[in-house]
Amino acid sequence: FMITSNISNAVNALNQGELVAIPTETVYGLAGSAFNEHAIDKIFQLKNRPTCNPLILHTHSIEEVLKFVQYIPPAAMKLAEAFWPGPLTLLLPKKSNIPNSVTSGSHLVAVRIPNHAVTLSLLQQLDFPLVAPSANPYTRISPTNAKMVDDYFGEALPVILEGDICAKGIESTIVGFHANIPVIYRQGAISVDAIEFIAGKSKVQATKKEKVTTPGMSPMHYAPKTKFCIVDSVLDFIYENRDLKIGALTLGKLEVNLPNTTNINLSIAADLEEASTNLYKSMYDLDGMGLDCIIIEQFPEIGIGKSLNDRILRASFR
């Protein structure tokens, strides 16, 4: 099958304990049954992901979520009603039917309802929720289209569901709760401002080196193989390093036409949502060009710009 639009191929593979790649509005997921230990093991092995790094549970409705969690606190319910289906992952106390291998032993499970017609339809046809981290080898750039997944895993996956380019282009925002106060464990496609507008003041958890307690907390992540640098000025860097083959990711009016530089503009209109859609795919394309380095300036620290800065910071972490 490989890349296909036929959802029943994916249903059959998942029912047999196989893994399939699924499109979501954030990035492509590497999905298996949350109730099948063999499938869960296979996800960790195929990604080369440490088993101490928990997985996100995907289902299709709040009624379904309630089968897997003990309760949903009031602040969490407000966020769920505002943003589901969508790029919001909630950390909630799990029921015993969720295997400890999904949560890496934690009593909390990360859950979301993705906003993608193909995957919602798939989830409705299954008798179990799916666990689905991003469909990339651990620490590499998350895929935002089916071809990227195929490049990474090829024959190892029987089915990659076609779902066009992922509209949001970066991962979900992960929110936990401490005494009903939202704690943002991973900044993502929903901005901190949007979370706080619905659920009140939140705390943003810093990424620490020592302990990964929720998905998406590992410091080095989303990284190309090519050296990736955040610079104060793209143009200054290029002029100072004319002997290097450079890939430049730019925003807005900044266009670079120089012989040693390949430039991809993430959004001519400097629209951060559009830049978000294009970021991983553009990093991936430059990564395949045999360049000496890929450079980018920080995004404006507003709205989703904060989440984009989180991603490029981790990509540059060496």
mmCIF file of C-alpha atoms in Angstrom:
data_model
loop_
_atom_site.group_PDB
_atom_site.id
_atom_site.type_symbol
_atom_site.label_atom_id
_atom_site.label_comp_id
_atom_site.label_asym_id
_atom_site.label_seq_id
_atom_site.Cartn_x
_atom_site.Cartn_y
_atom_site.Cartn_z
ATOM 1 C CA PHE A 1 0.000 0.000 0.000
ATOM 2 C CA MET A 2 2.507 2.594 1.202
ATOM 3 C CA ILE A 3 1.153 6.097 0.477
ATOM 4 C CA THR A 4 -2.597 5.734 0.055
ATOM 5 C CA SER A 5 -5.863 7.608 0.624
ATOM 6 C CA ASN A 6 -7.684 4.377 1.466
ATOM 7 C CA ILE A 7 -8.567 4.553 5.173
ATOM 8 C CA SER A 8 -9.659 0.889 5.315
ATOM 9 C CA ASN A 9 -6.058 -0.166 4.541
ATOM 10 C CA ALA A 10 -4.983 1.712 7.669
ATOM 11 C CA VAL A 11 -7.842 0.240 9.753
ATOM 12 C CA ASN A 12 -6.835 -3.301 8.748
ATOM 13 C CA ALA A 13 -3.139 -2.734 9.452
ATOM 14 C CA LEU A 14 -3.851 -1.197 12.895
ATOM 15 C CA ASN A 15 -6.248 -4.019 13.808
ATOM 16 C CA GLN A 16 -3.410 -6.454 13.044
ATOM 17 C CA GLY A 17 -1.028 -4.639 15.385
ATOM 18 C CA GLU A 18 0.895 -2.900 12.577
ATOM 19 C CA LEU A 19 2.019 0.749 12.619
ATOM 20 C CA VAL A 20 0.705 3.307 10.121
ATOM 21 C CA ALA A 21 1.579 6.942 9.479
ATOM 22 C CA ILE A 22 -1.347 9.324 9.960
ATOM 23 C CA PRO A 23 -1.766 12.963 8.932
ATOM 24 C CA THR A 24 -2.824 15.492 11.549
ATOM 25 C CA GLU A 25 -3.105 19.275 11.452
ATOM 26 C CA THR A 26 0.228 19.528 13.316
ATOM 27 C CA VAL A 27 2.666 16.946 11.913
ATOM 28 C CA TYR A 28 2.464 13.336 10.681
ATOM 29 C CA GLY A 29 2.136 10.741 13.446
ATOM 30 C CA LEU A 30 3.564 7.227 13.696
ATOM 31 C CA ALA A 31 0.480 5.438 15.004
ATOM 32 C CA GLY A 32 -0.324 2.128 16.644
ATOM 33 C CA SER A 33 -2.992 0.761 18.977
ATOM 34 C CA ALA A 34 -2.663 2.154 22.498
ATOM 35 C CA PHE A 35 -3.813 -1.230 23.819
ATOM 36 C CA ASN A 36 -1.231 -3.334 21.965
ATOM 37 C CA GLU A 37 2.101 -3.612 23.807
ATOM 38 C CA HIS A 38 3.775 -5.048 20.707
ATOM 39 C CA ALA A 39 2.722 -2.016 18.620
ATOM 40 C CA ILE A 40 3.864 0.358 21.379
ATOM 41 C CA ASP A 41 7.279 -1.365 21.486
ATOM 42 C CA LYS A 42 7.526 -1.119 17.718
ATOM 43 C CA ILE A 43 6.947 2.655 17.821
ATOM 44 C CA PHE A 44 9.829 3.152 20.275
ATOM 45 C CA GLN A 45 12.101 0.867 18.234
ATOM 46 C CA LEU A 46 11.313 2.325 14.821
ATOM 47 C CA LYS A 47 11.809 5.894 16.041
ATOM 48 C CA ASN A 48 14.794 4.930 18.189
ATOM 49 C CA ARG A 49 12.985 6.887 20.918
ATOM 50 C CA PRO A 50 13.916 6.406 24.582
ATOM 51 C CA THR A 51 11.120 4.536 26.403
ATOM 52 C CA CYS A 52 11.253 7.166 29.165
ATOM 53 C CA ASN A 53 9.684 9.603 26.663
ATOM 54 C CA PRO A 54 5.865 9.168 26.872
ATOM 55 C CA LEU A 55 3.465 8.963 23.910
ATOM 56 C CA ILE A 56 0.351 11.000 23.089
ATOM 57 C CA LEU A 57 -3.010 9.232 22.950
ATOM 58 C CA HIS A 58 -5.257 10.212 20.011
ATOM 59 C CA THR A 59 -9.024 9.742 19.906
ATOM 60 C CA HIS A 60 -12.052 11.352 18.266
ATOM 61 C CA SER A 61 -14.326 12.826 20.974
ATOM 62 C CA ILE A 62 -14.447 14.043 24.580
ATOM 63 C CA GLU A 63 -16.781 11.079 25.347
ATOM 64 C CA GLU A 64 -13.978 8.754 24.200
ATOM 65 C CA VAL A 65 -11.356 10.654 26.219
ATOM 66 C CA LEU A 66 -13.440 10.010 29.353
ATOM 67 C CA LYS A 67 -12.972 6.244 28.825
ATOM 68 C CA PHE A 68 -9.221 6.661 29.306
ATOM 69 C CA VAL A 69 -8.914 9.371 32.001
ATOM 70 C CA GLN A 70 -10.233 9.505 35.546
ATOM 71 C CA TYR A 71 -11.576 13.027 35.216
ATOM 72 C CA ILE A 72 -11.076 16.304 33.360
ATOM 73 C CA PRO A 73 -10.436 19.303 35.664
ATOM 74 C CA PRO A 74 -12.561 22.431 35.008
ATOM 75 C CA ALA A 75 -9.709 24.438 33.415
ATOM 76 C CA ALA A 76 -8.896 21.470 31.157
ATOM 77 C CA MET A 77 -12.535 21.105 30.112
ATOM 78 C CA LYS A 78 -12.641 24.791 29.134
ATOM 79 C CA LEU A 79 -9.576 24.287 26.928
ATOM 80 C CA ALA A 80 -10.958 21.050 25.451
ATOM 81 C CA GLU A 81 -14.227 22.757 24.521
ATOM 82 C CA ALA A 82 -12.355 25.699 22.990
ATOM 83 C CA PHE A 83 -9.660 23.846 21.052
ATOM 84 C CA TRP A 84 -10.715 20.229 20.363
ATOM 85 C CA PRO A 85 -10.502 18.894 17.728
ATOM 86 C CA GLY A 86 -7.212 20.755 17.430
ATOM 87 C CA PRO A 87 -3.523 21.048 18.301
ATOM 88 C CA LEU A 88 -4.026 20.847 22.075
ATOM 89 C CA THR A 89 -2.689 17.970 24.191
ATOM 90 C CA LEU A 90 -3.940 17.695 27.769
ATOM 91 C CA LEU A 91 -2.135 15.825 30.557
ATOM 92 C CA LEU A 92 -4.800 14.074 32.629
ATOM 93 C CA PRO A 93 -4.895 11.345 35.319
ATOM 94 C CA LYS A 94 -5.063 8.041 33.441
ATOM 95 C CA LYS A 95 -7.368 5.100 34.004
ATOM 96 C CA SER A 96 -5.805 1.658 34.478
ATOM 97 C CA ASN A 97 -6.815 0.579 30.939
ATOM 98 C CA ILE A 98 -3.986 2.719 29.528
ATOM 99 C CA PRO A 99 -0.715 0.723 29.606
ATOM 100 C CA ASN A 100 2.149 2.192 31.640
ATOM 101 C CA SER A 101 4.343 1.858 28.534
ATOM 102 C CA VAL A 102 2.273 4.660 26.918
ATOM 103 C CA THR A 103 2.894 7.064 29.806
ATOM 104 C CA SER A 104 6.430 5.868 30.672
ATOM 105 C CA GLY A 105 5.120 4.921 34.122
ATOM 106 C CA SER A 106 3.482 8.281 34.862
ATOM 107 C CA HIS A 107 -0.031 8.423 36.349
ATOM 108 C CA LEU A 108 -0.822 11.113 33.758
ATOM 109 C CA VAL A 109 -1.649 10.422 30.124
ATOM 110 C CA ALA A 110 -1.247 12.972 27.294
ATOM 111 C CA VAL A 111 -4.424 13.045 25.163
ATOM 112 C CA ARG A 112 -5.611 14.926 22.115
ATOM 113 C CA ILE A 113 -8.304 14.966 19.446
ATOM 114 C CA PRO A 114 -6.597 15.831 16.151
ATOM 115 C CA ASN A 115 -8.296 18.170 13.705
ATOM 116 C CA HIS A 116 -7.802 16.313 10.431
ATOM 117 C CA ALA A 117 -10.729 14.810 8.503
ATOM 118 C CA VAL A 118 -8.800 11.703 7.371
ATOM 119 C CA THR A 119 -7.529 10.807 10.831
ATOM 120 C CA LEU A 120 -10.805 11.607 12.623
ATOM 121 C CA SER A 121 -12.536 9.256 10.196
ATOM 122 C CA LEU A 122 -9.886 6.593 10.893
ATOM 123 C CA LEU A 123 -10.237 6.981 14.691
ATOM 124 C CA GLN A 124 -14.021 6.587 14.461
ATOM 125 C CA GLN A 125 -13.552 3.239 12.697
ATOM 126 C CA LEU A 126 -11.316 1.748 15.419
ATOM 127 C CA ASP A 127 -12.213 0.081 18.733
ATOM 128 C CA PHE A 128 -9.141 1.555 20.428
ATOM 129 C CA PRO A 129 -7.335 4.895 20.695
ATOM 130 C CA LEU A 130 -4.030 5.395 18.881
ATOM 131 C CA VAL A 131 -0.692 6.407 20.310
ATOM 132 C CA ALA A 132 1.173 8.530 17.797
ATOM 133 C CA PRO A 133 4.405 10.454 18.300
ATOM 134 C CA SER A 134 5.733 12.327 15.259
ATOM 135 C CA ALA A 135 6.658 10.035 12.350
ATOM 136 C CA ASN A 136 10.398 10.748 12.315
ATOM 137 C CA PRO A 137 13.524 9.150 13.772
ATOM 138 C CA TYR A 138 14.128 10.533 17.278
ATOM 139 C CA THR A 139 15.462 14.150 17.333
ATOM 140 C CA ARG A 140 15.048 14.598 13.551
ATOM 141 C CA ILE A 141 12.749 17.099 11.779
ATOM 142 C CA SER A 142 9.072 16.222 12.193
ATOM 143 C CA PRO A 143 7.403 15.364 8.848
ATOM 144 C CA THR A 144 4.602 17.554 7.514
ATOM 145 C CA ASN A 145 3.763 15.514 4.405
ATOM 146 C CA ALA A 146 3.560 11.845 3.393
ATOM 147 C CA LYS A 147 6.735 11.917 1.285
ATOM 148 C CA MET A 148 8.890 12.965 4.256
ATOM 149 C CA VAL A 149 7.555 9.970 6.228
ATOM 150 C CA ASP A 150 8.285 7.672 3.298
ATOM 151 C CA ASP A 151 11.838 9.061 3.068
ATOM 152 C CA TYR A 152 12.378 8.305 6.761
ATOM 153 C CA PHE A 153 10.794 4.859 7.048
ATOM 154 C CA GLY A 154 10.029 3.500 3.572
ATOM 155 C CA GLU A 155 9.322 -0.239 3.645
ATOM 156 C CA ALA A 156 9.054 -0.349 7.456
ATOM 157 C CA LEU A 157 5.501 1.045 7.259
ATOM 158 C CA PRO A 158 2.755 -0.857 5.426
ATOM 159 C CA VAL A 159 0.506 2.229 5.182
ATOM 160 C CA ILE A 160 1.140 5.974 5.044
ATOM 161 C CA LEU A 161 -2.191 7.807 4.866
ATOM 162 C CA GLU A 162 -2.171 10.699 2.405
ATOM 163 C CA GLY A 163 -3.378 13.918 4.007
ATOM 164 C CA ASP A 164 -1.693 16.779 2.104
ATOM 165 C CA ILE A 165 0.616 19.181 3.963
ATOM 166 C CA CYS A 166 -0.097 19.506 7.689
ATOM 167 C CA ALA A 167 -1.773 22.892 8.062
ATOM 168 C CA LYS A 168 -0.260 23.954 11.409
ATOM 169 C CA GLY A 169 3.179 22.512 10.699
ATOM 170 C CA ILE A 170 4.428 22.316 14.302
ATOM 171 C CA GLU A 171 3.424 20.064 17.180
ATOM 172 C CA SER A 172 0.509 20.479 19.567
ATOM 173 C CA THR A 173 0.693 22.608 22.696
ATOM 174 C CA ILE A 174 0.915 20.353 25.780
ATOM 175 C CA VAL A 175 -0.906 21.578 28.885
ATOM 176 C CA GLY A 176 -1.007 19.977 32.348
ATOM 177 C CA PHE A 177 -2.639 21.307 35.502
ATOM 178 C CA HIS A 178 -1.447 22.016 38.983
ATOM 179 C CA ALA A 179 -4.285 22.933 41.362
ATOM 180 C CA ASN A 180 -6.402 23.759 38.273
ATOM 181 C CA ILE A 181 -3.740 26.209 36.991
ATOM 182 C CA PRO A 182 -2.564 25.418 33.431
ATOM 183 C CA VAL A 183 1.105 24.449 33.125
ATOM 184 C CA ILE A 184 2.431 24.583 29.556
ATOM 185 C CA TYR A 185 4.927 21.751 29.118
ATOM 186 C CA ARG A 186 5.472 22.276 25.408
ATOM 187 C CA GLN A 187 4.714 25.438 23.455
ATOM 188 C CA GLY A 188 3.063 24.568 20.184
ATOM 189 C CA ALA A 189 0.499 25.415 17.522
ATOM 190 C CA ILE A 190 -1.812 27.115 20.052
ATOM 191 C CA SER A 191 -0.095 30.154 21.550
ATOM 192 C CA VAL A 192 0.342 30.713 25.282
ATOM 193 C CA ASP A 193 -1.839 33.829 24.886
ATOM 194 C CA ALA A 194 -4.686 31.779 23.404
ATOM 195 C CA ILE A 195 -4.445 29.224 26.253
ATOM 196 C CA GLU A 196 -4.490 32.009 28.864
ATOM 197 C CA PHE A 197 -7.415 33.755 27.176
ATOM 198 C CA ILE A 198 -9.526 30.641 27.831
ATOM 199 C CA ALA A 199 -8.094 29.220 31.060
ATOM 200 C CA GLY A 200 -6.453 32.161 32.830
ATOM 201 C CA LYS A 201 -2.827 32.732 33.808
ATOM 202 C CA SER A 202 -0.542 29.812 33.089
ATOM 203 C CA LYS A 203 2.974 28.744 33.923
ATOM 204 C CA VAL A 204 5.387 27.815 31.108
ATOM 205 C CA GLN A 205 7.612 24.900 32.097
ATOM 206 C CA ALA A 206 11.228 25.354 31.060
ATOM 207 C CA THR A 207 12.825 22.498 29.082
ATOM 208 C CA LYS A 208 15.246 20.873 31.474
ATOM 209 C CA LYS A 209 18.080 18.584 30.526
ATOM 210 C CA GLU A 210 17.618 16.146 33.359
ATOM 211 C CA LYS A 211 14.082 14.767 33.221
ATOM 212 C CA VAL A 212 11.556 14.245 30.450
ATOM 213 C CA THR A 213 8.143 14.032 32.131
ATOM 214 C CA THR A 214 5.861 14.675 29.161
ATOM 215 C CA PRO A 215 6.173 14.218 25.406
ATOM 216 C CA GLY A 216 8.095 16.983 23.634
ATOM 217 C CA MET A 217 10.384 17.980 26.496
ATOM 218 C CA SER A 218 13.708 16.665 25.220
ATOM 219 C CA PRO A 219 16.087 19.626 24.702
ATOM 220 C CA MET A 220 17.547 18.566 21.350
ATOM 221 C CA HIS A 221 14.788 17.924 18.883
ATOM 222 C CA TYR A 222 13.398 18.772 15.438
ATOM 223 C CA ALA A 223 16.986 18.950 14.177
ATOM 224 C CA PRO A 224 18.432 18.688 10.673
ATOM 225 C CA LYS A 225 21.715 16.809 10.178
ATOM 226 C CA THR A 226 23.205 20.027 8.753
ATOM 227 C CA LYS A 227 24.544 22.467 11.372
ATOM 228 C CA PHE A 228 21.647 24.771 12.295
ATOM 229 C CA CYS A 229 22.347 28.268 13.641
ATOM 230 C CA ILE A 230 20.205 31.096 14.952
ATOM 231 C CA VAL A 231 21.889 34.360 13.894
ATOM 232 C CA ASP A 232 21.334 38.034 14.712
ATOM 233 C CA SER A 233 21.378 38.990 11.044
ATOM 234 C CA VAL A 234 21.102 36.599 8.112
ATOM 235 C CA LEU A 235 22.688 39.100 5.726
ATOM 236 C CA ASP A 236 25.631 39.894 8.017
ATOM 237 C CA PHE A 237 26.315 36.192 8.536
ATOM 238 C CA ILE A 238 26.295 35.503 4.789
ATOM 239 C CA TYR A 239 28.660 38.409 4.032
ATOM 240 C CA GLU A 240 31.040 37.325 6.798
ATOM 241 C CA ASN A 241 31.059 33.674 5.649
ATOM 242 C CA ARG A 242 31.309 33.852 1.871
ATOM 243 C CA ASP A 243 33.320 30.636 1.750
ATOM 244 C CA LEU A 244 30.428 28.591 3.205
ATOM 245 C CA LYS A 245 27.495 27.046 1.376
ATOM 246 C CA ILE A 246 24.585 28.461 3.356
ATOM 247 C CA GLY A 247 20.875 27.722 3.555
ATOM 248 C CA ALA A 248 18.907 30.721 4.803
ATOM 249 C CA LEU A 249 15.357 30.582 6.170
ATOM 250 C CA THR A 250 13.887 34.069 6.012
ATOM 251 C CA LEU A 251 10.655 35.887 6.788
ATOM 252 C CA GLY A 252 8.948 38.856 5.209
ATOM 253 C CA LYS A 253 10.747 41.160 2.795
ATOM 254 C CA LEU A 254 14.158 39.608 3.411
ATOM 255 C CA GLU A 255 15.180 37.848 0.180
ATOM 256 C CA VAL A 256 18.741 36.670 -0.424
ATOM 257 C CA ASN A 257 20.125 36.297 -3.964
ATOM 258 C CA LEU A 258 23.772 35.435 -3.455
ATOM 259 C CA PRO A 259 25.791 32.687 -5.157
ATOM 260 C CA ASN A 260 26.757 30.853 -1.947
ATOM 261 C CA THR A 261 23.240 30.904 -0.469
ATOM 262 C CA THR A 262 20.026 28.961 -0.992
ATOM 263 C CA ASN A 263 17.140 30.971 0.436
ATOM 264 C CA ILE A 264 13.679 29.720 1.388
ATOM 265 C CA ASN A 265 11.250 32.408 2.500
ATOM 266 C CA LEU A 266 8.840 31.003 5.110
ATOM 267 C CA SER A 267 6.284 33.753 4.495
ATOM 268 C CA ILE A 268 6.685 36.779 2.236
ATOM 269 C CA ALA A 269 3.837 38.409 4.181
ATOM 270 C CA ALA A 270 5.710 37.707 7.466
ATOM 271 C CA ASP A 271 2.647 35.752 8.590
ATOM 272 C CA LEU A 272 3.725 33.565 11.519
ATOM 273 C CA GLU A 273 0.983 30.970 10.915
ATOM 274 C CA GLU A 274 2.174 30.556 7.313
ATOM 275 C CA ALA A 275 5.794 30.409 8.511
ATOM 276 C CA SER A 276 4.757 27.686 10.942
ATOM 277 C CA THR A 277 3.188 25.599 8.151
ATOM 278 C CA ASN A 278 6.391 25.888 6.087
ATOM 279 C CA LEU A 279 9.120 25.652 8.757
ATOM 280 C CA TYR A 280 9.831 21.895 9.000
ATOM 281 C CA LYS A 281 9.395 21.187 5.300
ATOM 282 C CA SER A 282 11.811 24.045 4.462
ATOM 283 C CA MET A 283 14.366 22.863 7.043
ATOM 284 C CA TYR A 284 14.064 19.364 5.585
ATOM 285 C CA ASP A 285 14.530 20.553 1.994
ATOM 286 C CA LEU A 286 17.668 22.558 2.885
ATOM 287 C CA ASP A 287 18.977 19.605 4.917
ATOM 288 C CA GLY A 288 19.123 17.520 1.736
ATOM 289 C CA MET A 289 21.270 19.994 -0.209
ATOM 290 C CA GLY A 290 24.734 19.269 1.200
ATOM 291 C CA LEU A 291 25.120 22.730 2.776
ATOM 292 C CA ASP A 292 27.639 23.765 5.429
ATOM 293 C CA CYS A 293 24.986 25.328 7.625
ATOM 294 C CA ILE A 294 21.373 26.461 7.782
ATOM 295 C CA ILE A 295 20.717 29.863 9.355
ATOM 296 C CA ILE A 296 17.635 31.666 10.626
ATOM 297 C CA GLU A 297 16.874 34.778 12.649
ATOM 298 C CA GLN A 298 14.649 34.553 15.727
ATOM 299 C CA PHE A 299 10.940 35.059 15.125
ATOM 300 C CA PRO A 300 9.092 37.955 16.767
ATOM 301 C CA GLU A 301 8.271 36.852 20.345
ATOM 302 C CA ILE A 302 4.527 37.242 19.845
ATOM 303 C CA GLY A 303 1.770 34.644 19.635
ATOM 304 C CA ILE A 304 2.944 31.505 17.866
ATOM 305 C CA GLY A 305 6.357 33.145 17.307
ATOM 306 C CA LYS A 306 7.285 31.960 20.817
ATOM 307 C CA SER A 307 6.558 28.341 19.822
ATOM 308 C CA LEU A 308 8.559 28.731 16.587
ATOM 309 C CA ASN A 309 11.494 30.113 18.592
ATOM 310 C CA ASP A 310 11.251 27.082 20.889
ATOM 311 C CA ARG A 311 11.562 24.786 17.838
ATOM 312 C CA ILE A 312 14.533 26.524 16.223
ATOM 313 C CA LEU A 313 16.307 26.750 19.596
ATOM 314 C CA ARG A 314 16.046 22.975 20.008
ATOM 315 C CA ALA A 315 17.115 22.394 16.390
ATOM 316 C CA SER A 316 20.286 24.421 17.096
ATOM 317 C CA PHE A 317 20.998 22.609 20.386
ATOM 318 C CA ARG A 318 24.249 20.645 20.075
#
